[in-house]
Coordinates of C-alpha atoms in Angstrom, one line a residue:
M282 CA 19.7 2.1 1.8
Q283 CA 21.5 5.4 2.2
I284 CA 22.2 8.1 4.7
M285 CA 21.4 11.7 4.0
K286 CA 20.8 15.0 5.8
V287 CA 17.4 16.7 5.7
D288 CA 15.4 19.3 7.6
P289 CA 13.5 17.3 10.3
R290 CA 10.5 19.5 9.7
A291 CA 10.2 18.1 6.2
L292 CA 9.7 14.5 7.4
K293 CA 6.2 13.2 7.6
E294 CA 4.8 11.1 10.5
N295 CA 3.6 7.7 9.8
P296 CA -0.1 7.5 10.8
N297 CA 0.3 3.8 11.4
R298 CA 3.3 4.1 13.7
M299 CA 3.6 1.3 16.3
R300 CA 4.0 3.4 19.4
Q301 CA 1.1 5.8 19.8
L302 CA 1.4 6.3 23.5
K303 CA 3.1 9.6 24.4
S304 CA 6.4 9.3 26.3
S305 CA 6.7 10.8 29.8
P306 CA 7.9 14.5 30.2
Q307 CA 10.9 13.2 32.2
A308 CA 12.0 10.9 29.3
D309 CA 11.5 13.6 26.8
A310 CA 13.5 16.1 28.8
L311 CA 16.4 13.6 29.1
M312 CA 16.5 12.9 25.4
L313 CA 16.2 16.6 24.5
A314 CA 19.3 17.3 26.7
T315 CA 21.2 14.5 25.1
I316 CA 20.4 15.8 21.6
K317 CA 21.5 19.3 22.5
A318 CA 24.7 18.0 23.9
V319 CA 25.8 15.3 21.4
G320 CA 23.1 15.4 18.7
I321 CA 21.2 12.4 17.4
V322 CA 23.2 9.2 18.0
Q323 CA 21.1 6.8 15.8
P324 CA 19.5 8.3 12.7
P325 CA 15.8 7.9 12.3
V326 CA 14.7 5.3 9.6
V327 CA 12.6 6.7 6.8
A328 CA 11.1 5.4 3.6
P329 CA 10.0 7.3 0.4
E330 CA 6.4 8.2 0.2
P331 CA 4.3 5.7 -1.7
D332 CA 2.6 6.5 -5.1
G333 CA 5.6 8.5 -6.3
G334 CA 5.6 11.2 -3.6
N335 CA 8.7 13.4 -3.1
G336 CA 8.8 13.3 0.7
Y337 CA 9.8 10.8 3.3
I338 CA 7.7 9.0 5.9
I339 CA 9.2 8.1 9.3
D340 CA 9.4 4.4 9.9
A341 CA 11.2 4.6 13.2
G342 CA 12.3 7.6 15.3
H343 CA 9.3 9.8 15.6
R344 CA 10.3 10.9 19.0
R345 CA 13.9 11.7 17.9
V346 CA 12.6 13.8 15.0
R347 CA 10.1 15.6 17.3
L348 CA 12.8 16.5 19.9
A349 CA 15.4 17.5 17.2
I350 CA 12.9 20.1 16.1
A351 CA 12.4 21.1 19.7
A352 CA 16.2 21.4 20.1
G353 CA 16.3 23.8 17.1
L354 CA 18.4 21.6 14.8
D355 CA 18.2 22.7 11.1
E356 CA 19.4 19.3 9.7
I357 CA 19.6 15.7 11.0
E358 CA 20.9 12.5 9.5
I359 CA 18.3 10.0 8.4
L360 CA 18.6 6.4 7.1
V361 CA 16.5 6.0 3.9
V362 CA 15.3 2.4 3.3
D363 CA 13.1 0.9 0.6
A364 CA 9.4 0.9 1.4
A365 CA 8.3 -2.5 2.7
N366 CA 5.3 -4.4 1.3
D367 CA 3.5 -4.1 4.6
N368 CA 4.3 -0.3 4.8
G369 CA 6.8 -1.0 7.5
A370 CA 4.4 -2.7 9.9
M371 CA 6.6 -5.5 11.0
R372 CA 9.8 -3.4 10.9
S373 CA 8.1 -0.9 13.2
M374 CA 6.8 -3.6 15.4
V375 CA 10.2 -5.2 15.9
E376 CA 12.0 -1.9 16.3
N377 CA 9.7 -0.8 19.1
S378 CA 9.5 -4.1 20.8
V379 CA 13.3 -4.5 21.2
R380 CA 13.7 -0.9 22.4
E381 CA 11.2 -1.1 25.2
A382 CA 8.2 -3.3 26.0
L383 CA 5.2 -1.9 24.3
N384 CA 2.0 -1.1 26.1
P385 CA -0.3 -4.2 25.6
V386 CA -2.8 -2.0 23.9
D387 CA -0.3 -0.7 21.3
Q388 CA 1.1 -4.2 21.0
W389 CA -2.4 -5.5 20.3
R390 CA -3.0 -2.8 17.7
G391 CA 0.2 -3.7 15.9
I392 CA -0.8 -7.4 15.9
E393 CA -4.2 -6.6 14.5
R394 CA -2.6 -4.5 11.8
L395 CA -0.2 -7.3 10.8
V396 CA -3.1 -9.8 10.7
A397 CA -5.0 -7.4 8.4
L398 CA -2.0 -7.4 6.1
G399 CA -2.0 -11.2 5.9
W400 CA 0.3 -12.3 8.7
T401 CA -0.7 -15.4 10.6
E402 CA -0.6 -15.6 14.4
E403 CA 2.2 -18.2 14.1
A404 CA 4.3 -16.0 11.8
I405 CA 3.9 -13.0 14.1
A406 CA 4.9 -15.1 17.1
V407 CA 8.1 -16.3 15.3
A408 CA 9.0 -12.8 14.2
L409 CA 8.5 -11.3 17.7
A410 CA 9.9 -14.3 19.6
L411 CA 6.6 -14.6 21.5
P412 CA 4.5 -17.7 22.2
V413 CA 1.5 -18.1 20.0
R414 CA -0.7 -18.2 23.1
Q415 CA 0.6 -14.8 24.1
I416 CA -0.4 -13.4 20.7
R417 CA -3.9 -14.9 21.1
K418 CA -4.2 -13.4 24.6
L419 CA -3.4 -10.0 23.3
R420 CA -5.9 -10.4 20.5
L421 CA -8.6 -10.8 23.2
L422 CA -8.3 -7.0 23.6
A423 CA -10.4 -6.8 20.5
N424 CA -13.4 -7.8 22.8
V425 CA -12.8 -5.0 25.2
L426 CA -14.9 -1.8 25.2
P427 CA -13.1 1.1 23.4
A428 CA -13.5 3.3 26.4
M429 CA -11.8 0.7 28.6
L430 CA -9.0 0.4 26.0
E431 CA -8.4 4.2 26.3
Q432 CA -8.0 3.8 30.0
M433 CA -5.6 0.8 29.6
A434 CA -3.6 2.8 27.0
K435 CA -2.7 5.3 29.8
G436 CA -0.8 2.5 31.6
D437 CA -3.8 1.6 33.9
M438 CA -4.0 -2.1 33.1
P439 CA -6.1 -4.7 34.9
S440 CA -4.6 -8.0 36.1
E441 CA -4.6 -11.0 33.7
Q442 CA -7.5 -12.6 35.6
Q443 CA -9.5 -9.4 35.5
L444 CA -8.7 -8.9 31.8
R445 CA -9.9 -12.4 31.1
T446 CA -13.2 -11.7 32.8
I447 CA -13.7 -8.4 31.0
A448 CA -12.9 -9.8 27.6
A449 CA -15.3 -12.7 28.1
A450 CA -18.3 -10.3 28.7
S451 CA -20.4 -8.8 26.0
L452 CA -19.9 -5.3 24.9
E453 CA -23.4 -4.4 26.2
D454 CA -22.5 -5.7 29.7
Q455 CA -19.1 -3.9 29.6
K456 CA -20.8 -0.7 28.7
E457 CA -23.3 -0.9 31.6
V458 CA -20.5 -1.8 34.1
W459 CA -18.1 0.9 32.8
K460 CA -20.9 3.5 33.1
A461 CA -21.2 2.7 36.8
Q462 CA -17.5 2.2 37.5
K463 CA -15.9 4.8 35.2
P464 CA -13.1 6.6 37.1
K465 CA -12.8 10.3 37.5
K466 CA -10.3 12.2 35.4
G467 CA -6.8 11.4 36.6
D468 CA -7.9 8.4 38.7
T469 CA -7.1 4.8 38.0
A470 CA -10.0 2.4 37.2
S471 CA -11.3 0.0 39.8
W472 CA -10.6 -3.1 37.7
W473 CA -11.6 -5.4 40.5
A474 CA -15.1 -3.9 40.8
I475 CA -15.4 -3.9 37.0
A476 CA -14.4 -7.6 36.7
N477 CA -16.6 -8.5 39.6
G478 CA -19.6 -6.8 37.9
L479 CA -18.9 -8.8 34.7
S480 CA -18.0 -12.1 36.3
K481 CA -20.3 -15.1 35.6
T482 CA -20.2 -18.5 37.2
R483 CA -18.2 -20.8 35.0
M484 CA -18.9 -24.6 34.7
Y485 CA -15.9 -26.4 33.2
A486 CA -16.1 -29.3 30.7
K487 CA -13.4 -31.1 32.7
D488 CA -15.9 -31.3 35.6
A489 CA -18.7 -32.7 33.4
S490 CA -19.6 -36.3 33.8
F491 CA -22.0 -36.2 30.8
G492 CA -21.0 -36.6 27.2
D493 CA -21.6 -34.9 23.9
D494 CA -25.2 -36.3 23.7
L495 CA -26.5 -34.5 26.8
S496 CA -24.3 -31.5 26.0
Q497 CA -26.1 -31.2 22.7
A498 CA -29.5 -32.0 24.2
Y499 CA -29.2 -29.2 26.7
G500 CA -27.7 -26.7 24.2
I501 CA -24.4 -26.3 26.0
A502 CA -21.8 -24.4 24.0
W503 CA -18.3 -24.7 25.3
V504 CA -16.0 -21.7 25.2
E505 CA -12.2 -22.0 25.2
D506 CA -10.4 -20.2 28.1
L507 CA -7.3 -18.9 26.4
F508 CA -5.8 -17.7 29.7
A509 CA -5.7 -21.2 31.1
P510 CA -2.5 -23.4 30.9
A511 CA -2.1 -25.0 27.5
D512 CA -1.9 -28.6 28.9
E513 CA -5.4 -28.7 30.4
D514 CA -9.0 -28.8 29.1
S515 CA -10.1 -25.2 29.7
R516 CA -13.5 -25.2 28.0
Y517 CA -16.3 -23.8 30.0
T518 CA -19.9 -22.6 29.9
T519 CA -21.8 -19.9 31.8
D520 CA -25.1 -21.6 31.3
V521 CA -25.2 -23.0 34.8
E522 CA -28.8 -24.3 34.7
A523 CA -28.1 -26.3 31.6
F524 CA -24.9 -27.7 33.0
L525 CA -26.5 -28.8 36.3
G526 CA -29.5 -30.2 34.5
A527 CA -27.2 -32.4 32.3
Q528 CA -25.2 -33.5 35.3
Q529 CA -28.4 -34.4 37.2
E530 CA -29.8 -36.4 34.2
W531 CA -26.5 -38.2 34.0
M532 CA -26.6 -39.1 37.6
T533 CA -30.2 -40.4 37.3
S534 CA -29.2 -42.6 34.3
N535 CA -26.0 -43.9 35.9
L536 CA -27.2 -44.4 39.5
P537 CA -26.2 -47.8 40.9
K538 CA -28.9 -50.3 41.8
K539 CA -28.4 -49.7 45.5
G540 CA -28.0 -45.9 45.2
A541 CA -29.6 -42.6 46.0
I542 CA -29.2 -39.0 44.8
V543 CA -28.8 -36.8 47.9
E544 CA -28.8 -33.0 48.3
L545 CA -26.4 -30.7 50.1
N546 CA -27.2 -29.1 53.4
S547 CA -26.6 -25.4 54.2
W548 CA -22.9 -26.1 55.0
G549 CA -22.4 -27.7 51.5
Q550 CA -22.2 -31.2 52.9
P551 CA -24.2 -34.1 51.5
Q552 CA -27.4 -34.8 53.5
L553 CA -27.5 -38.5 54.5
P554 CA -30.8 -40.3 54.7
A555 CA -32.3 -40.6 58.2
K556 CA -30.4 -42.9 60.5
A557 CA -27.8 -43.6 57.9
D558 CA -24.0 -43.8 58.7
R559 CA -21.4 -42.8 56.2
V560 CA -18.8 -45.5 55.4
Y561 CA -15.3 -44.2 55.2
G562 CA -13.5 -47.5 54.6
K563 CA -14.1 -50.2 52.1
P564 CA -17.9 -50.6 51.5
G565 CA -19.6 -53.8 52.5
K566 CA -21.9 -55.9 50.5
G567 CA -25.1 -54.3 51.9
D568 CA -23.8 -50.7 51.8
L569 CA -25.4 -48.2 49.4
T570 CA -24.0 -45.5 47.2
A571 CA -25.0 -41.9 47.4
M572 CA -24.4 -39.4 44.5
Y573 CA -24.6 -35.7 44.7
L574 CA -23.5 -32.4 43.0
D575 CA -21.0 -30.3 44.9
R576 CA -20.9 -26.6 44.9
D577 CA -18.7 -26.6 41.8
G578 CA -21.2 -28.8 39.9
K579 CA -19.0 -31.9 40.0
V580 CA -20.6 -35.3 40.5
Q581 CA -19.4 -36.8 43.8
S582 CA -20.2 -40.1 45.5
F583 CA -19.7 -41.9 48.8
H584 CA -21.1 -45.0 50.5
F585 CA -23.4 -45.2 53.5
R586 CA -24.9 -47.8 55.6
M587 CA -28.5 -48.1 56.9
P588 CA -29.1 -49.6 60.4
E589 CA -30.0 -53.3 60.4
V590 CA -33.6 -54.2 60.9
K591 CA -34.1 -56.2 64.1
K592 CA -36.0 -59.4 63.5
P593 CA -38.7 -60.3 66.0
K594 CA -38.2 -63.3 68.1
G595 CA -39.8 -66.5 67.0
N596 CA -41.5 -67.0 63.6
A597 CA -44.2 -64.5 64.0
G598 CA -44.8 -62.1 61.3
S599 CA -44.6 -64.6 58.4
P600 CA -47.4 -67.0 57.3
D601 CA -45.0 -69.8 56.6
G602 CA -43.0 -69.2 59.8
V603 CA -40.0 -67.7 57.9
Q604 CA -39.1 -64.2 58.6
G605 CA -37.7 -62.6 55.3
D606 CA -35.1 -59.9 55.3
E607 CA -36.6 -56.5 54.9
V608 CA -35.4 -54.7 51.8
I609 CA -34.4 -51.1 52.3
E610 CA -35.4 -49.2 49.2
V611 CA -33.7 -45.9 48.7
V612 CA -35.5 -43.8 46.1
S613 CA -33.3 -41.5 44.1
K614 CA -34.4 -37.9 43.6
P615 CA -34.6 -36.9 40.0
R616 CA -34.0 -33.3 39.0
P617 CA -37.0 -31.3 40.2
D618 CA -39.3 -30.0 37.5
V619 CA -38.7 -26.4 38.7
T620 CA -35.4 -25.2 40.1
Q621 CA -35.0 -23.1 43.3
K622 CA -34.6 -20.0 41.1
G623 CA -37.9 -20.9 39.4
Q624 CA -39.6 -21.4 42.7
D625 CA -38.4 -17.9 43.7
M626 CA -39.8 -16.5 40.5
I627 CA -43.2 -18.2 41.1
G628 CA -43.3 -16.7 44.6
D629 CA -42.8 -13.3 43.1
F630 CA -45.4 -13.9 40.3
R631 CA -47.9 -15.2 42.8
T632 CA -47.4 -12.3 45.2
D633 CA -47.7 -9.6 42.5
A634 CA -50.8 -11.4 41.1
L635 CA -52.4 -11.7 44.5
H636 CA -51.8 -8.1 45.4
E637 CA -53.2 -7.0 42.0
A638 CA -56.3 -9.2 42.5
L639 CA -56.8 -7.8 46.1
G640 CA -56.7 -4.3 44.7
R641 CA -58.9 -4.8 41.6
A642 CA -60.9 -8.1 41.6
P643 CA -64.5 -8.0 42.8
I644 CA -64.7 -9.4 46.4
E645 CA -67.9 -9.7 48.5
D646 CA -67.8 -8.1 51.9
D647 CA -68.1 -11.3 53.7
M648 CA -65.3 -12.8 51.7
L649 CA -63.2 -9.7 52.4
M650 CA -63.6 -10.1 56.1
A651 CA -62.9 -13.8 56.0
L652 CA -59.7 -13.2 54.0
L653 CA -58.7 -10.6 56.6
V654 CA -58.9 -13.3 59.3
I655 CA -57.1 -15.8 57.1
A656 CA -54.3 -13.3 56.4
F657 CA -53.4 -13.2 60.0
A658 CA -52.9 -16.9 60.1
G659 CA -50.0 -16.5 57.7
L660 CA -46.5 -17.7 58.4
N661 CA -45.2 -14.1 58.3
V662 CA -47.7 -12.8 60.9
R663 CA -47.0 -12.8 64.7
V664 CA -49.3 -12.4 67.6
D665 CA -47.3 -11.3 70.7
T666 CA -48.9 -11.6 74.2
G667 CA -49.0 -8.7 76.6
A668 CA -46.5 -10.3 78.8
G669 CA -43.7 -8.8 76.7
G670 CA -41.9 -9.1 73.4
N671 CA -41.7 -6.9 70.3
V672 CA -44.6 -6.2 68.0
F673 CA -43.2 -5.8 64.6
G674 CA -44.9 -3.7 61.9
S675 CA -47.5 -2.2 64.2
A676 CA -46.8 1.3 62.9
R677 CA -47.4 0.0 59.4
F678 CA -50.9 -1.3 60.2
K679 CA -51.9 1.8 62.1
R680 CA -52.2 3.8 58.9
H681 CA -55.0 1.5 57.8
V682 CA -56.9 2.1 61.0
V683 CA -56.8 5.9 60.9
P684 CA -59.4 6.2 58.0
L685 CA -61.9 4.1 60.0
L686 CA -61.9 6.6 62.9
D687 CA -63.8 9.9 63.3
E688 CA -62.2 13.1 64.6
N689 CA -62.9 12.0 68.2
G690 CA -61.1 8.7 67.8
K691 CA -64.4 6.7 67.6
V692 CA -64.9 3.9 65.1
D693 CA -66.9 5.4 62.3
I694 CA -67.5 2.7 59.7
D695 CA -67.9 3.7 56.2
M696 CA -68.1 0.6 54.1
D697 CA -66.1 2.1 51.2
R698 CA -63.3 3.1 53.5
L699 CA -63.5 -0.2 55.3
R700 CA -63.2 -2.1 52.0
I701 CA -60.2 0.0 51.0
A702 CA -58.5 -0.5 54.4
A703 CA -59.2 -4.3 54.4
R704 CA -57.7 -4.6 50.9
S705 CA -54.6 -2.6 52.0
V706 CA -54.1 -4.7 55.1
L707 CA -54.4 -7.9 53.0
I708 CA -51.9 -6.6 50.5
D709 CA -49.4 -5.8 53.3
V710 CA -49.8 -9.2 55.0
L711 CA -50.3 -11.8 52.3
S712 CA -47.2 -12.8 50.4
C713 CA -46.0 -15.9 48.5
R714 CA -42.4 -14.8 48.2
R715 CA -39.8 -17.3 49.3
N716 CA -38.4 -15.3 52.1
A717 CA -39.3 -14.1 55.6
S718 CA -42.5 -12.5 54.3
N719 CA -44.0 -15.8 53.0
S720 CA -47.5 -16.3 54.3
G721 CA -47.5 -20.0 53.3
V722 CA -50.7 -21.8 52.5
A723 CA -52.8 -18.9 53.8
A724 CA -51.9 -16.8 50.8
R725 CA -52.5 -19.6 48.4
I726 CA -56.0 -20.1 49.8
A727 CA -56.7 -16.4 49.6
G728 CA -55.5 -16.2 46.0
D729 CA -57.5 -19.2 44.9
A730 CA -60.6 -17.7 46.6
I731 CA -60.5 -14.4 44.7
G732 CA -59.3 -15.8 41.3
A733 CA -55.7 -14.4 41.5
D734 CA -54.7 -17.0 38.9
A735 CA -56.1 -14.6 36.3
F736 CA -53.6 -12.0 37.3
L737 CA -50.5 -14.2 36.9
P738 CA -48.2 -13.0 34.1
N739 CA -47.1 -14.8 31.0
M740 CA -44.5 -17.3 32.2
G741 CA -43.5 -18.4 28.7
T742 CA -40.3 -16.4 28.8
E743 CA -36.6 -17.4 28.5
G744 CA -36.1 -16.4 32.2
F745 CA -38.6 -18.8 33.6
L746 CA -38.5 -21.6 31.1
S747 CA -34.8 -22.0 31.7
C748 CA -35.7 -22.9 35.3
L749 CA -37.7 -26.0 34.1
S750 CA -36.2 -29.5 33.8
R751 CA -36.1 -31.2 30.5
Q752 CA -39.1 -33.4 31.5
A753 CA -41.2 -30.4 32.7
L754 CA -40.3 -28.4 29.6
E755 CA -41.3 -31.2 27.2
A756 CA -44.5 -31.7 29.2
S757 CA -45.3 -28.0 28.7
A758 CA -44.6 -28.4 25.0
K759 CA -47.1 -31.3 24.8
E760 CA -49.9 -29.0 25.9
T761 CA -49.2 -26.9 22.8
A762 CA -48.7 -27.4 19.1
V763 CA -44.9 -27.1 19.6
P764 CA -43.2 -30.5 19.3
P765 CA -40.2 -31.2 21.5
R766 CA -36.9 -30.6 19.8
Q767 CA -33.7 -32.6 20.1
K768 CA -32.0 -30.0 22.2
V769 CA -33.6 -28.5 25.3
K770 CA -32.4 -25.1 24.3
E771 CA -34.3 -25.4 20.9
T772 CA -37.4 -26.6 22.7
R773 CA -37.3 -23.6 25.0
A774 CA -36.7 -21.2 22.2
A775 CA -39.7 -22.6 20.3
L776 CA -41.9 -22.3 23.4
V777 CA -40.8 -18.7 24.0
D778 CA -41.6 -17.8 20.4
H779 CA -45.0 -19.6 20.7
F780 CA -46.0 -17.8 23.9
K781 CA -45.3 -14.4 22.5
E782 CA -48.9 -14.2 21.4
E783 CA -50.4 -16.4 24.1
R784 CA -50.3 -16.5 27.9
F785 CA -48.6 -19.5 29.6
V786 CA -48.9 -20.3 33.3
H787 CA -47.1 -23.3 34.7
G788 CA -49.2 -25.6 36.7
S789 CA -47.0 -25.3 39.8
A790 CA -47.6 -21.6 39.9
L791 CA -51.4 -21.8 40.3
F792 CA -52.8 -20.7 43.7
A793 CA -54.9 -23.7 44.7
P794 CA -53.0 -25.5 47.4
A795 CA -52.4 -29.3 47.3
T796 CA -54.5 -31.6 49.4
E797 CA -51.6 -32.4 51.7
E798 CA -51.0 -28.7 52.4
L799 CA -54.6 -28.2 53.3
A800 CA -54.6 -31.3 55.5
E801 CA -51.5 -30.0 57.4
L802 CA -53.2 -26.6 57.9
L803 CA -56.4 -28.2 59.2
K804 CA -54.4 -30.5 61.5
A805 CA -52.5 -27.5 62.9
G806 CA -55.8 -25.7 63.5
A807 CA -57.3 -28.5 65.4
T808 CA -57.2 -28.1 69.3
P809 CA -57.3 -31.0 71.7
D810 CA -59.7 -29.2 74.0
E811 CA -62.0 -26.7 72.3
D812 CA -63.7 -25.9 75.7
A813 CA -60.4 -25.0 77.3
D814 CA -59.5 -22.7 74.4
E815 CA -62.9 -20.9 74.6
A816 CA -62.6 -20.5 78.4
S817 CA -59.1 -19.0 78.0
L818 CA -60.6 -16.3 75.8
G819 CA -63.5 -15.6 78.2
M820 CA -66.2 -17.3 76.1
D821 CA -68.6 -20.0 76.7
E822 CA -69.5 -22.8 74.2
D823 CA -72.0 -20.5 72.5
G824 CA -69.5 -17.8 71.8
A825 CA -70.8 -15.5 74.5
D826 CA -68.8 -13.8 77.2
N827 CA -68.7 -15.7 80.5
D828 CA -70.5 -12.8 82.1
G829 CA -73.5 -13.5 79.9
S830 CA -73.1 -10.6 77.4
E831 CA -72.4 -11.1 73.7
T832 CA -69.0 -10.1 72.4
G833 CA -68.8 -6.8 70.8
S834 CA -71.9 -5.3 72.4
V835 CA -70.5 -2.6 74.6
D836 CA -68.6 0.5 73.5
D837 CA -65.9 1.7 75.9
E838 CA -64.5 5.1 75.4
N839 CA -61.5 4.2 77.6
E840 CA -60.3 1.6 75.2
P841 CA -57.7 2.6 72.6
A842 CA -59.3 3.6 69.3
S843 CA -57.6 0.8 67.4
S844 CA -58.6 -2.0 69.8
G845 CA -60.9 -3.7 67.3
L846 CA -62.7 -3.6 64.0
G847 CA -66.2 -5.1 63.5
T848 CA -67.7 -6.8 60.4
G849 CA -71.3 -5.6 60.5
E850 CA -72.9 -3.1 58.1
D851 CA -73.9 -0.6 60.7
A852 CA -71.7 1.5 62.9
D853 CA -73.5 0.2 66.0
D854 CA -72.4 -3.3 65.2
V855 CA -68.7 -2.3 65.1
V856 CA -67.8 -1.4 68.6
D857 CA -65.0 -2.0 71.1
D858 CA -65.3 -4.6 73.8
E859 CA -64.5 -4.0 77.4
H860 CA -63.4 -7.6 77.4
S861 CA -61.5 -7.3 74.2
T862 CA -58.6 -9.7 73.8
D863 CA -56.5 -6.9 72.4
D864 CA -55.5 -6.2 76.0
H865 CA -53.6 -9.5 75.7
Y866 CA -52.6 -9.8 72.1
G867 CA -50.8 -7.4 69.7
I868 CA -51.0 -8.2 66.0
A869 CA -48.3 -7.4 63.5
A870 CA -46.7 -8.7 60.3
E871 CA -43.0 -9.5 60.3

């Protein structure tokens, strides 16, 4: 080690220097004034060039050298040291760290350089007097998109929680979110919005009731959260469906003899069985246990009590004169074959297939008109009386009526135009989506009638199969040559690969409604007094008007042009009725 004087312009910068962030103009101006006044107080540290070079490479003091040149100094003192085995990496790291806290990005780059030179995380932590956990946290920056690192290197850093979320996301997801949230030049990044766009629901191992067997069966891979406190189990997974499926299966297997699995209501509270009372104190001998999953995916339980069954007086009700106690059986609900998300997907699949079938499939005219009537019996269709109220969607349906009118506003039936209009109305009205547009069983009947099952897409995809329970997934596998695997994830992957070349439609997605659904519709359609209903519409029991004329036999120019559409082949059969019920009813889809 020796001190010597050299021209600062002859010194070479170290390309691997620790601090790569430029200092502020204010700090540079202050140091420049100091150098001009008293010179350089502490000599820069340099080392001979490797491989026998004649020059010197700066180990520490790049800024001092640069400002000495700016001050016009011809010579400065330097401290020459022997070249280190790591090319001065640790020396530069320590020197910069004790002077001023490094930007985390520069600090991470230095750590990565030391690791590449063979330093362990523990050794780096000892040398820098930092916790090992802090070193590991900084190394998470290796998972951050380079464009984000550049923004962070400018001093625009996210919070620790936001950084954790960003580092846990894939580079592809980070790239998409950064593309949408990239700040303008000179602005700071909206790290909250970036982290929010990359956040995924986490289910923690500490909340899991199941063990390693179900974890492996459902293909759950735990990830360590390095930002969590060191004294707690911070493992988590973002595979929410698999986590909840394993929890549900564990509950089913560990349900007490007198127990039930209950669901949450819209307020996140467990839904008690009918007439049941929750027990808040010590449970009695006849009380039952309810188990449920809360909104965090944790298994919770409580006790409830069913009302006592009143015994009839006397000995009636039993052949031997002994009235036995009635056993209340509470049936637990296993995990449904298809999740709520899967049901939503089925609703979308059905609606798209139904609309495609209505637009393309061959439909006879009589069937088309029948479907039009059925469509307006859907759950998403309202008929408002003339006494008041809003008619939703009427403007939407008027566009289908216009092609059926001539230039004078008269009904001019052209069967081709009528067919197109009828199909368009059906497409607007009929829906299987699980929202306000759901037509209910009416859409299912219509889809089954026109063969819309043939238009359903291939459901053998990762997105849909992940919505199936383990039992439903294995049942689907039995219908193919794919044997069930030990892990649910492996079975699903095998089915996805199998159905790349074939089309798979889950049985629950088919249009044909169940018997009980049809029975409910027929029950709702039955009227206690058919004669009264016909009279209220101005018809007798034969379907004729009470004044003796048949419905639809008179054309009234004073009626609105859209007051009615007929179903006959000739224009004469499609007329407005002076007794038309459209004076009393407006039709629209919600």
